PDB file of C-alpha atoms in Angstrom:
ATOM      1  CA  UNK I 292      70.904 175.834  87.034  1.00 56.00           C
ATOM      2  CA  UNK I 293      68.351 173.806  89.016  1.00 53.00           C
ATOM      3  CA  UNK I 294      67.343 172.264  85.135  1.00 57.00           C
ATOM      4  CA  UNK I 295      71.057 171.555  84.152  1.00 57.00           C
ATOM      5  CA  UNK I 296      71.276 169.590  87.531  1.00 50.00           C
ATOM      6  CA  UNK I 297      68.192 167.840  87.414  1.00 54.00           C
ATOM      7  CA  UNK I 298      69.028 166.514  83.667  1.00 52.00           C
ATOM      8  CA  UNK I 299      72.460 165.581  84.681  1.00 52.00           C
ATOM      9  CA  UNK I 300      71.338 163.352  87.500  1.00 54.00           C
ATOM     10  CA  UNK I 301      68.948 161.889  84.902  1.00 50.00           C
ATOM     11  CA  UNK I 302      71.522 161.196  82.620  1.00 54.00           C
ATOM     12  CA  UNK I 303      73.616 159.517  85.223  1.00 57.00           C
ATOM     13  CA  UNK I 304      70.752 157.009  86.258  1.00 55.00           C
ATOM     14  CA  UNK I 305      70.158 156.330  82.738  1.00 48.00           C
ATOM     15  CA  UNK I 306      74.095 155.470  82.107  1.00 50.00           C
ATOM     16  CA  UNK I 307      73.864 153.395  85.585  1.00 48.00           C
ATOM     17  CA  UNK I 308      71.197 151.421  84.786  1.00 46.00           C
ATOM     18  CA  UNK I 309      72.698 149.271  82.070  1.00 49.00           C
ATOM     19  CA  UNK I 310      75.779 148.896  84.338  1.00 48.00           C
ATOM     20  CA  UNK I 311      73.566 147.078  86.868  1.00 54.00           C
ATOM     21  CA  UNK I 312      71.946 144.835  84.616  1.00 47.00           C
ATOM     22  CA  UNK I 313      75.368 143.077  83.610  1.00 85.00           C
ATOM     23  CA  UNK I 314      75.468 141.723  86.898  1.00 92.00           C
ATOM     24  CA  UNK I 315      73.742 138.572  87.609  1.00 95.00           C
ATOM     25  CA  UNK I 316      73.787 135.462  90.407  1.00 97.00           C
ATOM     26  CA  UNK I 317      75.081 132.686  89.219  1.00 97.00           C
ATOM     27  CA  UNK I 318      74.172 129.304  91.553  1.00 98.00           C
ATOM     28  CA  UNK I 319      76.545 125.906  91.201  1.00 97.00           C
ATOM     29  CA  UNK I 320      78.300 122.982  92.731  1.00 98.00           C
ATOM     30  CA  UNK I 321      81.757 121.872  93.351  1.00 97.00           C
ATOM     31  CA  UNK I 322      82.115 117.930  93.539  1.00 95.00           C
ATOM     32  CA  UNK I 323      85.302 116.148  93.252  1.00 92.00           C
ATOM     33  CA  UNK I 324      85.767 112.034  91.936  1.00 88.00           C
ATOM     34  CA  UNK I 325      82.787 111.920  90.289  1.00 82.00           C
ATOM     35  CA  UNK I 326      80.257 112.222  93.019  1.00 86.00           C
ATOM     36  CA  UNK I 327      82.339 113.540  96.214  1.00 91.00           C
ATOM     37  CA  UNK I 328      80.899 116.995  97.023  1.00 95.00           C
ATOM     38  CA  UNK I 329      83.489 119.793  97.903  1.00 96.00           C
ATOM     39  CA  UNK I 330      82.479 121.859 100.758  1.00 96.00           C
ATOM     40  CA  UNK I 331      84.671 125.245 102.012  1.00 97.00           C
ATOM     41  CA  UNK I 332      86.069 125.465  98.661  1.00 97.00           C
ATOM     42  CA  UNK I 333      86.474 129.125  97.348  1.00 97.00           C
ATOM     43  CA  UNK I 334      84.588 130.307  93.903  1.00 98.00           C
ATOM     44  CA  UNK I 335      86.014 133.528  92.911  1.00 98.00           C
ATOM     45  CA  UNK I 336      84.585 135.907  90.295  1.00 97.00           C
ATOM     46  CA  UNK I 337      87.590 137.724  88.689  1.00 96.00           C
ATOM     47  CA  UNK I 338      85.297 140.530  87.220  1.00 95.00           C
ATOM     48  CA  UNK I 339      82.864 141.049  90.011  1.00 95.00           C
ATOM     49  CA  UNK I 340      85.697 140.789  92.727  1.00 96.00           C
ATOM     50  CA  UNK I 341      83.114 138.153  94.467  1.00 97.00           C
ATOM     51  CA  UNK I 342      84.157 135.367  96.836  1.00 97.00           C
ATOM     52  CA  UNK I 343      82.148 132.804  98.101  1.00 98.00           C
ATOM     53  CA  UNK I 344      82.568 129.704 100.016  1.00 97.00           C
ATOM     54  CA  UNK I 345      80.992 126.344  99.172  1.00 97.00           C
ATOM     55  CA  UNK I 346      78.590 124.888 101.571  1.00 97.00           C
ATOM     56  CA  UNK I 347      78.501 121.154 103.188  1.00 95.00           C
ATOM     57  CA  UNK I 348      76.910 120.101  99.812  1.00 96.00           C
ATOM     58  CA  UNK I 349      79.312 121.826  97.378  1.00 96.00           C
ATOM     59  CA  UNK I 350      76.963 123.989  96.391  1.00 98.00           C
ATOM     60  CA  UNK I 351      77.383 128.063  96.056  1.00 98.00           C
ATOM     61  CA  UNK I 352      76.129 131.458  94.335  1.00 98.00           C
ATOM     62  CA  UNK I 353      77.845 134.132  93.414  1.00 98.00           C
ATOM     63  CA  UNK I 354      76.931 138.196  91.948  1.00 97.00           C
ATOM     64  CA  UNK I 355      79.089 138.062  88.415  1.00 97.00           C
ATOM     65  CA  UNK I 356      79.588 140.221  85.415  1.00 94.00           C
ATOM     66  CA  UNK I 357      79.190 139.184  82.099  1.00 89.00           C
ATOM     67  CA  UNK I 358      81.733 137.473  80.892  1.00 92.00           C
ATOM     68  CA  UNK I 359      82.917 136.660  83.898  1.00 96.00           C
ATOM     69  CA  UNK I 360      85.531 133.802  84.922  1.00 97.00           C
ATOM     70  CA  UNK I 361      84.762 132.013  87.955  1.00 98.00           C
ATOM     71  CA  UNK I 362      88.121 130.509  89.270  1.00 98.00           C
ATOM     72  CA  UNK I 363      88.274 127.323  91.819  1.00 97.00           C
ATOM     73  CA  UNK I 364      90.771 127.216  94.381  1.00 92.00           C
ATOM     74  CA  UNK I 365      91.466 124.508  96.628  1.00 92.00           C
ATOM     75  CA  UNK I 366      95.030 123.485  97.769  1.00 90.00           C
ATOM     76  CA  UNK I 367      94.596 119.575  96.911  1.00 93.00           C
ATOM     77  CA  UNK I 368      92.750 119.905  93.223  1.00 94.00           C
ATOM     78  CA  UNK I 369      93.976 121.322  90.067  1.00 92.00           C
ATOM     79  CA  UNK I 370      93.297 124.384  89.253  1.00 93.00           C
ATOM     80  CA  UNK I 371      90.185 125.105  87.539  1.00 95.00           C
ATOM     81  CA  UNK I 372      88.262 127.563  85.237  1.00 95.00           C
ATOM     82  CA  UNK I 373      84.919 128.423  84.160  1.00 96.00           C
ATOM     83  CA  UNK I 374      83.661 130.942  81.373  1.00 95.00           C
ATOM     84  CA  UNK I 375      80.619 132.766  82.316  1.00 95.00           C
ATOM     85  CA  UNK I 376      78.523 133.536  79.215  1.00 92.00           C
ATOM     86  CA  UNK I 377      75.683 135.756  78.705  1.00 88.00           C
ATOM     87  CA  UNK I 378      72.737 132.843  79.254  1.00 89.00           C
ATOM     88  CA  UNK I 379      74.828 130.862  82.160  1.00 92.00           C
ATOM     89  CA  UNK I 380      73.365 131.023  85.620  1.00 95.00           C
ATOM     90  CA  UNK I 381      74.521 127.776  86.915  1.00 96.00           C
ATOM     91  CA  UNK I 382      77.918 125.796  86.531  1.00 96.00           C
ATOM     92  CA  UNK I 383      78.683 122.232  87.715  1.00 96.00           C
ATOM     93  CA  UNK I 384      82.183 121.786  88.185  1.00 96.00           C
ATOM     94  CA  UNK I 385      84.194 118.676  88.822  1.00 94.00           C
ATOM     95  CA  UNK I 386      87.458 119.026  89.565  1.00 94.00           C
ATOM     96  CA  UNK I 387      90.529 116.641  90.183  1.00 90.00           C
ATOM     97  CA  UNK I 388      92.006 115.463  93.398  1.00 90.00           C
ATOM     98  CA  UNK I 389      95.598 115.443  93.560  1.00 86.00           C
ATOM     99  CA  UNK I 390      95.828 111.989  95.220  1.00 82.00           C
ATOM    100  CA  UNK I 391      98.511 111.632  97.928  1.00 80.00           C
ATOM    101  CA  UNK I 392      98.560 110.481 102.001  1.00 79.00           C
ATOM    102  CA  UNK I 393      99.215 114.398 102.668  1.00 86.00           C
ATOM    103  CA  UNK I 394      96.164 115.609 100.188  1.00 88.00           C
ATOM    104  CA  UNK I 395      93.708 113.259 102.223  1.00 88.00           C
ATOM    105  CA  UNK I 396      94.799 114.530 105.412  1.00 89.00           C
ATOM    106  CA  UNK I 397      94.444 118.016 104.123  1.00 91.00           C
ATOM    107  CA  UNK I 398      91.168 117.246 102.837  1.00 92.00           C
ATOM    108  CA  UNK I 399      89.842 116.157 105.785  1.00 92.00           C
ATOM    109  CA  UNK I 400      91.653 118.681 108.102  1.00 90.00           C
ATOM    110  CA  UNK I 401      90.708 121.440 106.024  1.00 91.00           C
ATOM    111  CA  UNK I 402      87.035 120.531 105.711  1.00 93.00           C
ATOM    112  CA  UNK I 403      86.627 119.912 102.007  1.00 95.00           C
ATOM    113  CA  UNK I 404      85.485 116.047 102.252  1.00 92.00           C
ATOM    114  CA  UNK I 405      84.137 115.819 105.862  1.00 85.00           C
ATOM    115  CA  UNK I 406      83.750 111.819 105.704  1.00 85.00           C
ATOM    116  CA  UNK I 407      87.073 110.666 105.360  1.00 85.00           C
ATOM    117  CA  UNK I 408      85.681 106.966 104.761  1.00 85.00           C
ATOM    118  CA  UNK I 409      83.867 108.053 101.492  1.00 85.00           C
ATOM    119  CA  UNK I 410      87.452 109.905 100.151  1.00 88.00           C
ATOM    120  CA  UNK I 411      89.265 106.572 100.695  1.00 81.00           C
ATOM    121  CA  UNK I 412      86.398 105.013  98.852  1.00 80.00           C
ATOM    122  CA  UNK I 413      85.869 107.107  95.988  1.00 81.00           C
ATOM    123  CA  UNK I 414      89.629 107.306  95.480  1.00 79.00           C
ATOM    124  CA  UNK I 415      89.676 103.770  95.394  1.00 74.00           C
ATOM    125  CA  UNK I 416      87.039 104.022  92.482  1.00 71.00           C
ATOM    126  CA  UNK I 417      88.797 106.721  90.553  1.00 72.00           C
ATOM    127  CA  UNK I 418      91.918 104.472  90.655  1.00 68.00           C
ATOM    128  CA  UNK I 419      89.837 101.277  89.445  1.00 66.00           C
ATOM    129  CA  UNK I 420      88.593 103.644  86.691  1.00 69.00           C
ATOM    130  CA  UNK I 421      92.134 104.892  85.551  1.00 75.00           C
ATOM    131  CA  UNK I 422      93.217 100.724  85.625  1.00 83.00           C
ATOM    132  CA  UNK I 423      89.975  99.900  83.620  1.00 83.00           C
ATOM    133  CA  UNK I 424      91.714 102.081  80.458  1.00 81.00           C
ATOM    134  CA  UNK I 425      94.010  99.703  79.715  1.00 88.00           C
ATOM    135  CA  UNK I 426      93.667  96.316  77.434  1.00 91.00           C
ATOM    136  CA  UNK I 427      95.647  94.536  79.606  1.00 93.00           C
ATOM    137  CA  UNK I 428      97.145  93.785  82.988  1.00 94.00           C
ATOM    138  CA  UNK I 429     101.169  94.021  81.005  1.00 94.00           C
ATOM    139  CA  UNK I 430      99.175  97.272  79.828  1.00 92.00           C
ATOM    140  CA  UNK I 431      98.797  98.735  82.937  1.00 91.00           C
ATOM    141  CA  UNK I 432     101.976  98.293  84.562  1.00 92.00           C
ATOM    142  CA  UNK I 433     103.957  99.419  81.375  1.00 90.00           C
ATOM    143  CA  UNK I 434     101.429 103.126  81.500  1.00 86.00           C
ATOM    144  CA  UNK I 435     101.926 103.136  85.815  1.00 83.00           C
ATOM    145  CA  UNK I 436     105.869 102.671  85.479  1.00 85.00           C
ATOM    146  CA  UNK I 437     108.196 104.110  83.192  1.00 82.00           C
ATOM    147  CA  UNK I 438     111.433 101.799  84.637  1.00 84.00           C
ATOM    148  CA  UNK I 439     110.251  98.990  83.523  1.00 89.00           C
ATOM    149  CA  UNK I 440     110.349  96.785  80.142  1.00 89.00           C
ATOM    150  CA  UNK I 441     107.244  93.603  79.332  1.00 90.00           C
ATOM    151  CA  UNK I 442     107.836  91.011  76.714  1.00 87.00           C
ATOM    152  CA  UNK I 443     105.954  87.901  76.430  1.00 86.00           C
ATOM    153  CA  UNK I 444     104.805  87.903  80.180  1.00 86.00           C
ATOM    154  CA  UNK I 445     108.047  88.728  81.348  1.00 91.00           C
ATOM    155  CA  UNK I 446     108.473  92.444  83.172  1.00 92.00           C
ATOM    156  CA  UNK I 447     111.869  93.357  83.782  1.00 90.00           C
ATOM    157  CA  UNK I 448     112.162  96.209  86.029  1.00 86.00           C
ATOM    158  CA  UNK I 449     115.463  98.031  86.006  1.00 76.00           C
ATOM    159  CA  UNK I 450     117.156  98.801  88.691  1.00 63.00           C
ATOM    160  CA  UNK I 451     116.446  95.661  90.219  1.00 59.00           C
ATOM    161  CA  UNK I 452     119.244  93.662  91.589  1.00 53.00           C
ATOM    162  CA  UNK I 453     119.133  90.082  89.972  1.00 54.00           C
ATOM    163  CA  UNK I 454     120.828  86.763  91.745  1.00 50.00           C
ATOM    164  CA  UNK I 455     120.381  84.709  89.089  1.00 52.00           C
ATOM    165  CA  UNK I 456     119.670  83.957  85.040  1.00 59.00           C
ATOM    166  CA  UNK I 457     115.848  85.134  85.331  1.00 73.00           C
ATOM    167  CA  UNK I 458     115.559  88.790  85.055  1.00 83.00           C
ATOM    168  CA  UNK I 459     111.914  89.018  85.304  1.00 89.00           C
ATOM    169  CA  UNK I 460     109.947  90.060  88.067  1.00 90.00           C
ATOM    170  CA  UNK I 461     107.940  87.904  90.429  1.00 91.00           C
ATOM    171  CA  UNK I 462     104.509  88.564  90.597  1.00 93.00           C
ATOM    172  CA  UNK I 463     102.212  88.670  94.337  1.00 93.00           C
ATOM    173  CA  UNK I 464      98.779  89.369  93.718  1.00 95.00           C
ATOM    174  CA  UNK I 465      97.017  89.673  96.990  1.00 93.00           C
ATOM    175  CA  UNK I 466      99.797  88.917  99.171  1.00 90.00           C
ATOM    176  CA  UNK I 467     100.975  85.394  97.291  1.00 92.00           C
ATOM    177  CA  UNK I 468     103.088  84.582  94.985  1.00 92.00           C
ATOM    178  CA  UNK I 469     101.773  83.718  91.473  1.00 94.00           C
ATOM    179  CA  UNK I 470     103.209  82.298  88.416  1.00 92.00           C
ATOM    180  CA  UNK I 471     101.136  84.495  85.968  1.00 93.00           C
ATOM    181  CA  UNK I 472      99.047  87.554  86.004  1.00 95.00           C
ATOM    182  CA  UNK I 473      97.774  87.149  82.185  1.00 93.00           C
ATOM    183  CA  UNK I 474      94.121  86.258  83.434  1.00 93.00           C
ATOM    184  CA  UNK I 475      93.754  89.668  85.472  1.00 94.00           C
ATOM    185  CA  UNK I 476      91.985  91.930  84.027  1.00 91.00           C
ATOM    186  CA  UNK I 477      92.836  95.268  84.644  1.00 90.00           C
ATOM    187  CA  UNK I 478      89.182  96.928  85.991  1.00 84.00           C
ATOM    188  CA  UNK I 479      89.596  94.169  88.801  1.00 87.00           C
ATOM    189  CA  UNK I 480      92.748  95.826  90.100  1.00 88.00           C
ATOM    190  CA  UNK I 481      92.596  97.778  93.174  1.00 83.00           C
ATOM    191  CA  UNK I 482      96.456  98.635  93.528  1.00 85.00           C
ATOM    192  CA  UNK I 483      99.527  98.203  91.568  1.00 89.00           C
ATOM    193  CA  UNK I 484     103.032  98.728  92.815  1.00 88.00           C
ATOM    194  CA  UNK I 485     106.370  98.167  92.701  1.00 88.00           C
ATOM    195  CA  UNK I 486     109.354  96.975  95.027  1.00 84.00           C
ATOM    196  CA  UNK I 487     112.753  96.382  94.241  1.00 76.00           C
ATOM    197  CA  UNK I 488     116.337  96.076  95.793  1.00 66.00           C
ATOM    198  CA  UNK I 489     116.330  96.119  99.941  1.00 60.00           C
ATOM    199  CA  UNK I 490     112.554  95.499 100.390  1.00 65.00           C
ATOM    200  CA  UNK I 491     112.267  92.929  97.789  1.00 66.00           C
ATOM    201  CA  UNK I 492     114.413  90.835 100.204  1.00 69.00           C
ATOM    202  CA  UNK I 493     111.603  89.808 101.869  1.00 76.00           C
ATOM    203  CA  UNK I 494     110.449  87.466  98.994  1.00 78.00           C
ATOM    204  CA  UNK I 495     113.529  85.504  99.025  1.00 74.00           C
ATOM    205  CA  UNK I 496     116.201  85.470  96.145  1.00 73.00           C
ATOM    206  CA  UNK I 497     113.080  85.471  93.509  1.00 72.00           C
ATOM    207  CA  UNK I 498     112.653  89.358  94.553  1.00 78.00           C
ATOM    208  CA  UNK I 499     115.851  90.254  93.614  1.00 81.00           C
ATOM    209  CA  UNK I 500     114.372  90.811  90.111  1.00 84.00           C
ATOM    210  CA  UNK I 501     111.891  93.222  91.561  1.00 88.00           C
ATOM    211  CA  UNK I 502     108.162  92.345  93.235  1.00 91.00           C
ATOM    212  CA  UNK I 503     105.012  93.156  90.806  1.00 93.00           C
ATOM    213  CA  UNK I 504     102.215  93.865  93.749  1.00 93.00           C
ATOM    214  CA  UNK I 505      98.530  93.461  92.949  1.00 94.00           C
ATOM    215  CA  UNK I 506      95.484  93.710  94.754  1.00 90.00           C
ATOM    216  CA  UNK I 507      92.243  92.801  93.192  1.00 90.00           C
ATOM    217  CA  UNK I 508      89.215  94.377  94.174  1.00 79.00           C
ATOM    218  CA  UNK I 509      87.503  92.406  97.142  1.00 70.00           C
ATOM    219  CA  UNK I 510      84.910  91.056  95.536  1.00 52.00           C
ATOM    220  CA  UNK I 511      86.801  88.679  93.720  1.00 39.00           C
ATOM    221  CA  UNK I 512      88.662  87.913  96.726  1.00 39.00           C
TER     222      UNK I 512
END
């Protein structure tokens, strides 16, 4: 009886053994708008059951399984995935930053970005980036704003209430009023937007075809 006991507790460590071996540590780091590290972010293993928090630098380890999926959750970023294969011990993952007024507060608030000067910065920078896609300035505004029509340097944004014959927008590029924006090019834009209707009052009959606002990046101020 003794024997039979003695070989089945044998057997079980030999059965346990491989178990334990599938499990591994697997280091990383969380950043956000290209550079931006994510701290307090959570990394969850869905295999392992594992949870961990990232640290001031984004960084983190966690105990996975093979085959594992790490999943990264944070309120103001999308969603995001990563595979864990049989050779992977570290991930870098960048994810994206849903960017609105709330988000940054969040962000701050909830300790992901702790210098909220270096958020306003680098989402500045991701902006110029998206901007820098396009051939043009006419580009630009057409892929920002779907109520809107351009034809030959003439953007006619509808929904705009028009005084007179001219239906195309006015342009303001850094708080004046300019005749043409063909010269800009778009990697020098810091901000686009649109105003139309009540607040477009403020420039006058002109606005009443809609405002076209641009700021350039300050060094070209």
């Amino acid at each position: 009886m003794k024997k039979m006991l003695y070989c089945l507790f044998v057997l079980s460590m030999v059965v346990a053994l491989p178990c334990r071996a599938q499990t591994k540590m697997v280091h990383g780091v969380v950043y956000t708008l290209n550079d931006l590290p994510v701290a307090n972010l959570e990394v969850a293993a869905k295999k392992s059951g594992a949870a961990v928090l990232t640290d001031s630098l984004g960084n983190f380890a966690i105990v996975c399984e093979e085959k594992d999926v790490l999943n990264f959750n944070g309120k103001v970023f999308k969603h995001e995935k990563a595979k864990i294969g049989k050779k992977d011990n570290y991930v870098e993952m960048e994810l994206t930053f849903i960017n609105t007024e709330e988000n940054r507060e969040y962000a701050i608030g909830y300790g992901y970005v702790t210098d909220a000067g270096k958020l306003n910065a680098a989402v500045q920078m991701s902006d110029r980036n998206v901007f820098c896609s396009y051939t043009s300035i006419y580009d630009a505004i057409k892929g920002r704003f779907s109520n809107v029509q351009v034809s030959d340097g003439c953007v006619v944004v509808r929904g705009a209430t028009s005084f007179n014959h001219n239906s195309c927008a006015i342009y303001v590029v850094n708080g004046q009023i300019v005749n043409s924006i063909s010269n800009i090019d778009p990697c020098m834009v810091e901000s686009l937007d649109i105003i139309k209707d009540g607040t477009s009052a403020i420039y006058g009959m002109q606005g009443g075809n809609g405002v076209i606002i641009i700021e350039l990046v300050k060094a070209i101020q």
